[in-house]
Short mmCIF file of C-alpha atoms and ligand atoms in Angstrom, two decimals:
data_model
loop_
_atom_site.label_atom_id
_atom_site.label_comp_id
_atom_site.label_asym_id
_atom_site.label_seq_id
_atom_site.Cartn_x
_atom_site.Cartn_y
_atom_site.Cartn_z
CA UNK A 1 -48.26 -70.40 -33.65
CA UNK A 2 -44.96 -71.47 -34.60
CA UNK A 3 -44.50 -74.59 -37.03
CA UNK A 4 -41.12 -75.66 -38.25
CA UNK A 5 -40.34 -78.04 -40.95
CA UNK A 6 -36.95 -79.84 -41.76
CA UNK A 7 -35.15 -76.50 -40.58
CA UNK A 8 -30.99 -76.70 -41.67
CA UNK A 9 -28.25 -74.74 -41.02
CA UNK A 10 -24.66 -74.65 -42.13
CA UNK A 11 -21.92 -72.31 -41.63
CA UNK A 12 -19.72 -73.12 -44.65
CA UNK A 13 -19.42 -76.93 -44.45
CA UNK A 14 -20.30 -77.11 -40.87
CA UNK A 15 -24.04 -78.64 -40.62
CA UNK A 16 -25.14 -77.11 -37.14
CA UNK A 17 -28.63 -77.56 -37.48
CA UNK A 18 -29.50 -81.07 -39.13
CA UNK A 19 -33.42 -81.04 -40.03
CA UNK A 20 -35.45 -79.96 -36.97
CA UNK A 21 -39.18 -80.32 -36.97
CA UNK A 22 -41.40 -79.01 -33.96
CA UNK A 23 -44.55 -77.22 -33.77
CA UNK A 24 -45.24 -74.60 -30.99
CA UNK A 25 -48.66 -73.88 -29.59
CA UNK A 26 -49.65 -70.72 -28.26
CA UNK A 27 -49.14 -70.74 -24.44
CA UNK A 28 -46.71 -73.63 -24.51
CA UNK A 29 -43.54 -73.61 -22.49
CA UNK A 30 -41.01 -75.61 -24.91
CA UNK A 31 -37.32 -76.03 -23.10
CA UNK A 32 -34.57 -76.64 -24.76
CA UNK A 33 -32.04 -79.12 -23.20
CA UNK A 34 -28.62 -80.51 -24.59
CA UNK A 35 -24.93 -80.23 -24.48
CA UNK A 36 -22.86 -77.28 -25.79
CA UNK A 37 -22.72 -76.92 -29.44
CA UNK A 38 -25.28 -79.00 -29.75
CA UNK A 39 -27.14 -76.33 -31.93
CA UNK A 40 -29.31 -74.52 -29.54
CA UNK A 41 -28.57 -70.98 -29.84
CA UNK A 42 -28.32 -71.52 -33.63
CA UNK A 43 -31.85 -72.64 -33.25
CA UNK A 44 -33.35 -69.33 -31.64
CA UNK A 45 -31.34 -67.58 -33.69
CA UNK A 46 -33.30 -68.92 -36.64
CA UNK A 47 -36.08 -68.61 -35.16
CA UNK A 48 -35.54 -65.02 -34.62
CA UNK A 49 -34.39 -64.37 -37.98
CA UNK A 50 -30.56 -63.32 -37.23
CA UNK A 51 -29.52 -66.17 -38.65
CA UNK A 52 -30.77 -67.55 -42.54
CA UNK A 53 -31.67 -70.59 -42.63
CA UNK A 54 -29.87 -72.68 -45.32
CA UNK A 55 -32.70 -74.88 -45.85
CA UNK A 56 -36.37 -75.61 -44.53
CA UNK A 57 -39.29 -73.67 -43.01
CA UNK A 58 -40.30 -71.49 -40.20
CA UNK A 59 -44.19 -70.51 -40.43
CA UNK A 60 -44.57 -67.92 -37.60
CA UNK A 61 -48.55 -66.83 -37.20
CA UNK A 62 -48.88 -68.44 -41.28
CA UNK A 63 -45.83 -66.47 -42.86
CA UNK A 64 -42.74 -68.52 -43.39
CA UNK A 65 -40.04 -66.65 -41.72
CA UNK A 66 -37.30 -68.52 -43.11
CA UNK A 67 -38.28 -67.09 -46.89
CA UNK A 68 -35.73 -64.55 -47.62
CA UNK A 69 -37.99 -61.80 -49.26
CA UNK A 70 -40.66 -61.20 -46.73
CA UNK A 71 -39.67 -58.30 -44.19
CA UNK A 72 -38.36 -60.04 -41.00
CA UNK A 73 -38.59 -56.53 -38.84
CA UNK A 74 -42.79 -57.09 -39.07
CA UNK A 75 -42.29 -60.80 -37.38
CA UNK A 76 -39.27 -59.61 -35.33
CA UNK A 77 -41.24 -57.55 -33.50
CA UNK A 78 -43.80 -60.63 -32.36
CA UNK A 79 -40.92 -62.35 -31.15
CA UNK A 80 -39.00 -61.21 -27.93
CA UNK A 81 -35.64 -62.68 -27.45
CA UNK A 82 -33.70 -62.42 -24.06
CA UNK A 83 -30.34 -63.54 -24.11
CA UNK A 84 -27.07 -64.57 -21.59
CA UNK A 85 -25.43 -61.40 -21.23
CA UNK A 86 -28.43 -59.47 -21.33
CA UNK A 87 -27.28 -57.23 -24.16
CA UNK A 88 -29.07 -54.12 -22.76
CA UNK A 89 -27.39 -50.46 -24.16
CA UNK A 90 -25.00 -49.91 -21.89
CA UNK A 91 -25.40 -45.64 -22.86
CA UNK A 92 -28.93 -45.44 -22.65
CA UNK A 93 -31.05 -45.38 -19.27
CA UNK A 94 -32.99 -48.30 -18.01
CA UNK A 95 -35.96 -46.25 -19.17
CA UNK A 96 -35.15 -45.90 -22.45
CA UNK A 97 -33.78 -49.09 -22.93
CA UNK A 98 -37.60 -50.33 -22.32
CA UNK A 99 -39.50 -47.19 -24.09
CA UNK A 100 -36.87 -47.70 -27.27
CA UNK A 101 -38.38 -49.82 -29.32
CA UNK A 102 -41.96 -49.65 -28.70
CA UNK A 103 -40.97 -45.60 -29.35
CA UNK A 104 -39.63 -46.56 -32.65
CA UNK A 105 -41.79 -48.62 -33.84
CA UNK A 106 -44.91 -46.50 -33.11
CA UNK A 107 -43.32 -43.17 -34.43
CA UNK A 108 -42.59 -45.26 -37.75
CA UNK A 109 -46.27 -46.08 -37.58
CA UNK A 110 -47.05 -42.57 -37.08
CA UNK A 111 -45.12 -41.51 -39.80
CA UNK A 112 -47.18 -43.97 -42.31
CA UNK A 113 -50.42 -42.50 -40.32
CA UNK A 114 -49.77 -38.50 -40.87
CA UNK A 115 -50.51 -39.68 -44.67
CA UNK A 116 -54.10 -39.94 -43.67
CA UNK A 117 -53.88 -37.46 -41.17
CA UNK A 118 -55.22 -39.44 -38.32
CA UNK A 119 -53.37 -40.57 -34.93
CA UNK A 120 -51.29 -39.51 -32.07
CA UNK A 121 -48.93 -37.28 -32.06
CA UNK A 122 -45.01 -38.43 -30.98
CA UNK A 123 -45.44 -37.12 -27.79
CA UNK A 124 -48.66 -38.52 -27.34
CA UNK A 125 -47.05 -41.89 -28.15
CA UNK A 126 -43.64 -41.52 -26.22
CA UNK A 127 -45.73 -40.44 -23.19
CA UNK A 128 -47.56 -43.58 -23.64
CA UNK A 129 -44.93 -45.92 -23.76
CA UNK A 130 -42.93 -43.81 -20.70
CA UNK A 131 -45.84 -45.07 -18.21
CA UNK A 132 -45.87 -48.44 -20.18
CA UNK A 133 -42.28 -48.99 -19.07
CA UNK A 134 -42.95 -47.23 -15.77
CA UNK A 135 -45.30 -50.15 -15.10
CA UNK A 136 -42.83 -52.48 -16.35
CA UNK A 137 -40.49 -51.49 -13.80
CA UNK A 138 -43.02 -51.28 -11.05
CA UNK A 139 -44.25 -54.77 -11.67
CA UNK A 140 -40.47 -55.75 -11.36
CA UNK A 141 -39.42 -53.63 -8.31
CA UNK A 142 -37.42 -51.50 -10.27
CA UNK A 143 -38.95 -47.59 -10.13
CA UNK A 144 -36.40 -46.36 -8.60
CA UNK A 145 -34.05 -47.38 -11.06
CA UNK A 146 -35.61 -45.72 -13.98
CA UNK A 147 -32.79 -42.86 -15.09
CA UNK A 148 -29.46 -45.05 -13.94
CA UNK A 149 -27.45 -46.86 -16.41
CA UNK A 150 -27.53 -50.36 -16.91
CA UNK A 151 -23.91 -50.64 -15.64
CA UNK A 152 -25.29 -49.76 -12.12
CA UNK A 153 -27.48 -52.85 -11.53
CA UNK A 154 -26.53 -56.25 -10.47
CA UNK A 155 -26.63 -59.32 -13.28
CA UNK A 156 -29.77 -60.35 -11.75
CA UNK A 157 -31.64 -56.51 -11.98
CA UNK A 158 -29.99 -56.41 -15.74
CA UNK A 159 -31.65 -59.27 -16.70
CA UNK A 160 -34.95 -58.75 -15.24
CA UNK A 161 -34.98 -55.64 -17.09
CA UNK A 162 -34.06 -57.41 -20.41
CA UNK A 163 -37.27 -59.43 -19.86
CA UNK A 164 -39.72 -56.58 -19.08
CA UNK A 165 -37.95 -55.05 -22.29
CA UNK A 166 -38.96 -57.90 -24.45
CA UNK A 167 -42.73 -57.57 -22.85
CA UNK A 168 -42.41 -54.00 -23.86
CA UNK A 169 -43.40 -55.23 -27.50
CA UNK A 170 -46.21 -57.42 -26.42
CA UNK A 171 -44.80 -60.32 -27.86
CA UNK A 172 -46.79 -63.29 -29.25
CA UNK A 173 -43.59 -65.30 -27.90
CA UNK A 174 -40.31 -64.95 -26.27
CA UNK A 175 -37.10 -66.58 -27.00
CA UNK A 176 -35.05 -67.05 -24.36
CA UNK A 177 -31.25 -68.37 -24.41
CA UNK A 178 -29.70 -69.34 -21.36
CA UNK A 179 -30.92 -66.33 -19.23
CA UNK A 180 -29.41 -67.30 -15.95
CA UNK A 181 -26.25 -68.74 -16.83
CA UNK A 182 -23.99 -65.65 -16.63
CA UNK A 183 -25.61 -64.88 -13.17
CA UNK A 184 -24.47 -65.32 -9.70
CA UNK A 185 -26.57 -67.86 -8.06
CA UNK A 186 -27.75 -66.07 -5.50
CA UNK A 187 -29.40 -64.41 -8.68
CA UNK A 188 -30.87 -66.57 -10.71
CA UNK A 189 -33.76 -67.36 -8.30
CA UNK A 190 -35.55 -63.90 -9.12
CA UNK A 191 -35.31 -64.58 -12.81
CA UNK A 192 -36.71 -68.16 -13.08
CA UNK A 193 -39.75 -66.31 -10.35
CA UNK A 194 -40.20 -63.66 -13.26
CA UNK A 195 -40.06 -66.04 -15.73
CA UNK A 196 -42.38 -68.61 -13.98
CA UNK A 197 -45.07 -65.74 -13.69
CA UNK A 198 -44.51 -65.20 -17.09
CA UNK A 199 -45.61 -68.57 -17.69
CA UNK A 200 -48.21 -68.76 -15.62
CA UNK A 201 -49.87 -65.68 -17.34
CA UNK A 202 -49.73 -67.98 -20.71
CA UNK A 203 -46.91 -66.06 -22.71
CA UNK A 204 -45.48 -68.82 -25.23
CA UNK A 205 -42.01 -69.16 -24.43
CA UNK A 206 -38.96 -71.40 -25.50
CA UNK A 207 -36.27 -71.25 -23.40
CA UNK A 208 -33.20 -72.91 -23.42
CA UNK A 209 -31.60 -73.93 -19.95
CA UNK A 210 -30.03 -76.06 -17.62
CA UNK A 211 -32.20 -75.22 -14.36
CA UNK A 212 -34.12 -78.64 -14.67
CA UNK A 213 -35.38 -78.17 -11.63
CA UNK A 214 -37.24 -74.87 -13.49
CA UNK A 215 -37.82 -76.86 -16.60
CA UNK A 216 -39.38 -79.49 -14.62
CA UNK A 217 -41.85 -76.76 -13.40
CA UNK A 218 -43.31 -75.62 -15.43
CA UNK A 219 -41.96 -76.61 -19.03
CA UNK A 220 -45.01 -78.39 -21.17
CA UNK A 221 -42.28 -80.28 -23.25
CA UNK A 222 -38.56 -80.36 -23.25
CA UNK A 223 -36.40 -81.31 -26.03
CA UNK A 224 -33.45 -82.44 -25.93
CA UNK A 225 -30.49 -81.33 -28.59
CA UNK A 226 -27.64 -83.28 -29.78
CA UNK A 227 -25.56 -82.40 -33.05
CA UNK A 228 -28.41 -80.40 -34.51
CA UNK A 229 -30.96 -82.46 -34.21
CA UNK A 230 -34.09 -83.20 -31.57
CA UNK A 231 -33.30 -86.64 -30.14
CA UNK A 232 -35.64 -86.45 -27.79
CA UNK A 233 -38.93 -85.01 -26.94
CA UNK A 234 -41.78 -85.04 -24.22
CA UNK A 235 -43.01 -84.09 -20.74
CA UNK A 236 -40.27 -83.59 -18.30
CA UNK A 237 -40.99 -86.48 -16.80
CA UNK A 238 -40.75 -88.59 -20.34
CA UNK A 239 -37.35 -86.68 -21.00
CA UNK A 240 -35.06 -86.40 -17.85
CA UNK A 241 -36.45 -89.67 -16.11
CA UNK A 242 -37.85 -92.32 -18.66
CA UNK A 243 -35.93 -91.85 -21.73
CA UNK A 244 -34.66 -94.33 -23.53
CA UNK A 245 -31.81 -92.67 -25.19
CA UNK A 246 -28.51 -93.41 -23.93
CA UNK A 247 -27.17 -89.89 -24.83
CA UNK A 248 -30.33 -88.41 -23.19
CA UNK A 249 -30.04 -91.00 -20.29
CA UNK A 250 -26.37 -89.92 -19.54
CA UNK A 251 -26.43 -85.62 -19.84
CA UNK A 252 -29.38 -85.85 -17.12
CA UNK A 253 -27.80 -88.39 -14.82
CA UNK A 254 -25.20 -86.05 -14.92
CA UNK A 255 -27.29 -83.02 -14.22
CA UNK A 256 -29.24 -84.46 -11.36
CA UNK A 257 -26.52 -86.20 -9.70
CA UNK A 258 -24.83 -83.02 -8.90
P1 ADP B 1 -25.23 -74.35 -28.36
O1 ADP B 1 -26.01 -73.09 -28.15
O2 ADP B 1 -26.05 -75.60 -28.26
O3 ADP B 1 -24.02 -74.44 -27.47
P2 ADP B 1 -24.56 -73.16 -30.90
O4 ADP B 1 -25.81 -73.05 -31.67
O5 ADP B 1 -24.03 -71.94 -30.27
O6 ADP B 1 -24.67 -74.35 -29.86
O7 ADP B 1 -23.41 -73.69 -31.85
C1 ADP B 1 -23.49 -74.91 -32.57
C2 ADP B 1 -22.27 -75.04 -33.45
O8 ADP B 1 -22.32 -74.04 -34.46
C3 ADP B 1 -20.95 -74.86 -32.74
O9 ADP B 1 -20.05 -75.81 -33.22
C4 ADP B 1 -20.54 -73.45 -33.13
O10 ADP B 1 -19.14 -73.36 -33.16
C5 ADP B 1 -21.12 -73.31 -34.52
N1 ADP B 1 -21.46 -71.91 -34.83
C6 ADP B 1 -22.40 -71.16 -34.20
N2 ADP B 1 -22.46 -69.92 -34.74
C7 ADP B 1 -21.54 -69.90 -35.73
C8 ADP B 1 -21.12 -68.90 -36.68
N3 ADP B 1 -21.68 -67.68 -36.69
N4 ADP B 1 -20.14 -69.24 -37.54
C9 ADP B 1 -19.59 -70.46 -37.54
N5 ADP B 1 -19.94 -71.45 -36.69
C10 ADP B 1 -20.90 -71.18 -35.79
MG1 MG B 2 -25.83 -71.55 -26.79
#
């Protein structure tokens, strides 16, 4: 699905991302380990298209994403992205922080449609994606909390909603970066158990965290970051227990000892 050759990044001088190469299957759970600056978000990022990439390429479902000319919105919309602080619109409901997109995206549609006078018509399609989000919410535990603002829910509730968001767009794959770090931790249990289902229902994700305990679970590869580069990659087992990198060694020696 995803396949990603010798990807660089610089800001100015700074080389943050160093040649990466991976290749992402649908279904697979990739997590991404390694210390702070270490390139990860700047990775996602790329992948997502809101950063350019200074040099390589990024084929996403056989267009290369990283080429500057094709129109990133079309591929943006395959790819969900969830991120620390949630970064849900603080003045617009939960339910129409869900039905927004979809919404806009299918009205645009629409728009092209009328030309050939076939289709719904927008309330036809903002109907649809009302129950669509409804469902969303349901499956989450969250009906009742439909017309409050996001301000009203608990870090845990905000985030869960973020996700369910994403899945609003039926995405081929979603990015996620650090989801549960801003969270209390009496949170962060019900988004690695939303997350987990996710998996399990065979949505390709790539999420970068430090819940090894998650990763270990059900991650199909982790790889490890360090200066912008993968320095190491394999099962969980390979990476956190058997690896013979010292750097790699060390960070999860750290983690575990805790
Ligand atoms: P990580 O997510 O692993 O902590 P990041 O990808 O956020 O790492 O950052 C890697 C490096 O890139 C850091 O040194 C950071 O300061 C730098 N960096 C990230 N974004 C920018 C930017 N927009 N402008 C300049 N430097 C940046
Ligand atoms: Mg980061």
């Amino acid at each position: 699905m995803i396949d990603v050759t010798n990807l660089q990044k610089s800001f100015g001088d700074h080389k943050v991302l160093n040649g990466i190469d991976i290749s992402i299957n649908k279904g697979d759970i990739i997590v991404v380990v390694g210390p702070s600056g270490s390139g990860k978000s700047t990775f996602l990022r790329c992948l997502n298209c809101m950063e350019d990439p200074t040099a390589g390429e990024i084929i996403f479902n056989g267009v290369d994403i990283a080429d500057q000319k094709i129109d990133i919105n079309i591929h943006r919309r395959h790819m969900g992205m969830v991120f620390q602080h949630f970064n849900l619109f603080n003045n617009k409901t939960v339910l129409e922080n869900i039905m927004m997109a979809p919404v806009h995206v299918r009205c645009q549609e629409l728009k092209k449609q009328k030309k050939y006078k076939i289709g719904k018509t927008k309330k036809e399609v903002i109907a649809e994606a009302k129950n669509q989000a409804m469902d969303l919410l349901a499956r989450i535990g969250l009906e009742d909390k439909a017309d409050v603002y996001p301000s009203t829910l608990s870090g845990g509730q905000k985030q869960r909603v973020a996700i369910v968001r994403s899945l609003a767009m039926n995405p081929d794959v979603i990015l996620f970066d650090e989801p549960t770090s801003a969270l209390d931790p009496e949170m962060v249990g019900e988004v690695l158990s939303l997350m987990n289902d996710l998996a399990k229902e065979g949505m390709t994700m790539i999420v970068v965290t430090h819940e090894i305990g998650f990763a270990c679970e059900v991650a199909d590869r982790i790889i490890f970051m360090d200066h912008g580069k993968i320095i190491e990659e394999g099962t969980p087992l390979e990476v956190t227990k058997q690896s013979q990198n010292p750097r790699v060694r060390d960070f999860f020696q750290k983690i575990l000892n805790v």
